[in-house]
Amino acid sequence: MSDGESGSGTARSGRTGRRPGNTDTRAAILDAARIRFADTGFDKTSIRAIAGDADVDPALVHHYFGTKQQLFAAVVEFPADPEATLNAVDRAPLDELGPTIVRAVVGVWDSPAGPGIVAMVRSMFGGGEMNLARSFLLQVVLERVRARIATPADDGRARVALAAAQMVGVLTARKIVGIEPLASMPIDEVVAAVGPSMQRYLTGDIGTGGA
């Protein structure tokens, strides 16, 4: 190949000016995403906008991080992939949503990722700088559940707030304070005890007129 051909090939391969994929690129994407999510929120942030800020092709963002939800989880350093839990919620019949959420969430807490989640919650309780983590929980996790239960008469916001409060209480008692017997209760027993309450919050009568 002649020098001219080599130069032409280089020009073609670099015509977009995008940086190639490497460790620095991954860090640049995370930095760009962190700023975008903080400035404009999850819903108004696009993968294309993040890619533009990081000077990479959008396909590289998907290559490194998958979905926008997974990228957000990486930005807040959430210690588990949220898609597995959210997919379980998506697949659950509406009348089994409460127990499904309890099983999926408690299963993550009891997994090797659990200590990282507990550390994140402790930081939030302690007033740490966790705005993005709160946004992740509100705009990704709870919004995914809310979309399942919303009706024309009830947007579901009060319902997911009550459900979240229930799960935060269980997490605090089981993993942070260590209240027995809940702290060592088998997951099947937790699901049996808490699942019906979660189901009522999500689809039953909560006294707000939205049922």
Short mmCIF file of N, CA and C in Angstrom, two decimals, residues 85 89 98-115 117-118 166-172 174-175 182-195 198:
data_model
loop_
_atom_site.label_atom_id
_atom_site.label_comp_id
_atom_site.label_asym_id
_atom_site.label_seq_id
_atom_site.Cartn_x
_atom_site.Cartn_y
_atom_site.Cartn_z
N THR A 85 -33.33 -6.96 37.98
CA THR A 85 -34.47 -6.74 38.86
C THR A 85 -35.63 -6.11 38.11
N VAL A 89 -39.61 -7.35 37.25
CA VAL A 89 -40.80 -6.56 37.48
C VAL A 89 -41.63 -6.45 36.21
N GLY A 98 -46.33 -7.12 43.77
CA GLY A 98 -45.77 -6.89 45.10
C GLY A 98 -44.81 -7.98 45.55
N PRO A 99 -45.24 -9.25 45.59
CA PRO A 99 -44.32 -10.31 45.98
C PRO A 99 -43.11 -10.42 45.05
N THR A 100 -43.29 -10.16 43.76
CA THR A 100 -42.18 -10.24 42.82
C THR A 100 -41.11 -9.21 43.16
N ILE A 101 -41.54 -7.99 43.47
CA ILE A 101 -40.59 -6.94 43.83
C ILE A 101 -39.86 -7.30 45.11
N VAL A 102 -40.59 -7.77 46.11
CA VAL A 102 -39.95 -8.13 47.37
C VAL A 102 -38.90 -9.22 47.14
N ARG A 103 -39.24 -10.25 46.39
CA ARG A 103 -38.29 -11.34 46.15
C ARG A 103 -37.07 -10.85 45.38
N ALA A 104 -37.30 -10.05 44.34
CA ALA A 104 -36.19 -9.58 43.52
C ALA A 104 -35.26 -8.66 44.31
N VAL A 105 -35.84 -7.73 45.06
CA VAL A 105 -35.04 -6.75 45.78
C VAL A 105 -34.30 -7.38 46.95
N VAL A 106 -34.99 -8.19 47.74
CA VAL A 106 -34.33 -8.84 48.87
C VAL A 106 -33.25 -9.79 48.36
N GLY A 107 -33.51 -10.42 47.21
CA GLY A 107 -32.49 -11.28 46.61
C GLY A 107 -31.21 -10.53 46.29
N VAL A 108 -31.34 -9.30 45.81
CA VAL A 108 -30.15 -8.48 45.54
C VAL A 108 -29.46 -8.10 46.84
N TRP A 109 -30.24 -7.72 47.85
CA TRP A 109 -29.63 -7.36 49.14
C TRP A 109 -28.83 -8.52 49.73
N ASP A 110 -29.35 -9.74 49.54
CA ASP A 110 -28.70 -10.91 50.12
C ASP A 110 -27.56 -11.44 49.26
N SER A 111 -27.35 -10.83 48.09
CA SER A 111 -26.31 -11.26 47.17
C SER A 111 -24.99 -10.58 47.52
N PRO A 112 -23.89 -10.92 46.84
CA PRO A 112 -22.62 -10.23 47.09
C PRO A 112 -22.69 -8.72 46.86
N ALA A 113 -23.67 -8.25 46.09
CA ALA A 113 -23.80 -6.81 45.86
C ALA A 113 -24.44 -6.10 47.05
N GLY A 114 -25.00 -6.86 47.98
CA GLY A 114 -25.74 -6.27 49.09
C GLY A 114 -24.98 -5.25 49.92
N PRO A 115 -23.73 -5.56 50.35
CA PRO A 115 -23.00 -4.57 51.16
C PRO A 115 -22.82 -3.22 50.47
N ILE A 117 -24.93 -1.86 48.34
CA ILE A 117 -26.22 -1.17 48.40
C ILE A 117 -26.45 -0.60 49.80
N VAL A 118 -26.12 -1.38 50.81
CA VAL A 118 -26.27 -0.90 52.19
C VAL A 118 -25.40 0.34 52.40
N GLN A 166 -41.92 1.05 52.31
CA GLN A 166 -41.99 -0.31 52.86
C GLN A 166 -40.65 -1.03 52.69
N MET A 167 -40.08 -0.94 51.49
CA MET A 167 -38.85 -1.65 51.22
C MET A 167 -37.66 -1.04 51.94
N VAL A 168 -37.64 0.29 52.07
CA VAL A 168 -36.56 0.92 52.84
C VAL A 168 -36.63 0.48 54.30
N GLY A 169 -37.86 0.36 54.83
CA GLY A 169 -38.00 -0.13 56.19
C GLY A 169 -37.49 -1.55 56.36
N VAL A 170 -37.81 -2.41 55.39
CA VAL A 170 -37.33 -3.79 55.46
C VAL A 170 -35.81 -3.83 55.35
N LEU A 171 -35.26 -3.03 54.43
CA LEU A 171 -33.80 -2.99 54.28
C LEU A 171 -33.14 -2.53 55.57
N THR A 172 -33.67 -1.48 56.16
CA THR A 172 -33.09 -0.94 57.39
C THR A 172 -33.12 -1.98 58.51
N ARG A 174 -33.49 -5.29 58.22
CA ARG A 174 -32.82 -6.55 57.87
C ARG A 174 -31.30 -6.40 57.76
N LYS A 175 -30.85 -5.28 57.18
CA LYS A 175 -29.43 -5.17 56.84
C LYS A 175 -28.67 -4.09 57.60
N LEU A 182 -36.29 -10.75 61.57
CA LEU A 182 -36.28 -10.34 60.17
C LEU A 182 -34.88 -10.41 59.57
N ALA A 183 -33.87 -10.09 60.36
CA ALA A 183 -32.51 -10.05 59.84
C ALA A 183 -32.05 -11.40 59.27
N SER A 184 -32.51 -12.49 59.87
CA SER A 184 -32.09 -13.80 59.41
C SER A 184 -33.23 -14.62 58.81
N MET A 185 -34.34 -13.98 58.55
CA MET A 185 -35.51 -14.68 58.01
C MET A 185 -35.24 -15.14 56.58
N PRO A 186 -35.57 -16.39 56.24
CA PRO A 186 -35.41 -16.85 54.86
C PRO A 186 -36.21 -15.98 53.90
N ILE A 187 -35.72 -15.85 52.70
CA ILE A 187 -36.35 -14.94 51.75
C ILE A 187 -37.80 -15.32 51.47
N ASP A 188 -38.12 -16.62 51.45
CA ASP A 188 -39.51 -17.02 51.20
C ASP A 188 -40.45 -16.48 52.28
N GLU A 189 -39.97 -16.45 53.51
CA GLU A 189 -40.79 -15.94 54.60
C GLU A 189 -40.95 -14.42 54.52
N VAL A 190 -39.88 -13.74 54.07
CA VAL A 190 -39.98 -12.29 53.87
C VAL A 190 -41.00 -11.97 52.80
N VAL A 191 -40.95 -12.72 51.72
CA VAL A 191 -41.89 -12.51 50.61
C VAL A 191 -43.32 -12.76 51.08
N ALA A 192 -43.52 -13.83 51.82
CA ALA A 192 -44.87 -14.16 52.30
C ALA A 192 -45.40 -13.10 53.25
N ALA A 193 -44.53 -12.51 54.06
CA ALA A 193 -44.97 -11.53 55.05
C ALA A 193 -45.16 -10.14 54.46
N VAL A 194 -44.26 -9.74 53.58
CA VAL A 194 -44.25 -8.36 53.08
C VAL A 194 -44.96 -8.22 51.73
N GLY A 195 -44.93 -9.29 50.94
CA GLY A 195 -45.51 -9.23 49.60
C GLY A 195 -46.94 -8.73 49.54
N MET A 198 -47.09 -4.97 50.00
CA MET A 198 -46.59 -4.31 48.79
C MET A 198 -47.64 -4.33 47.69
#
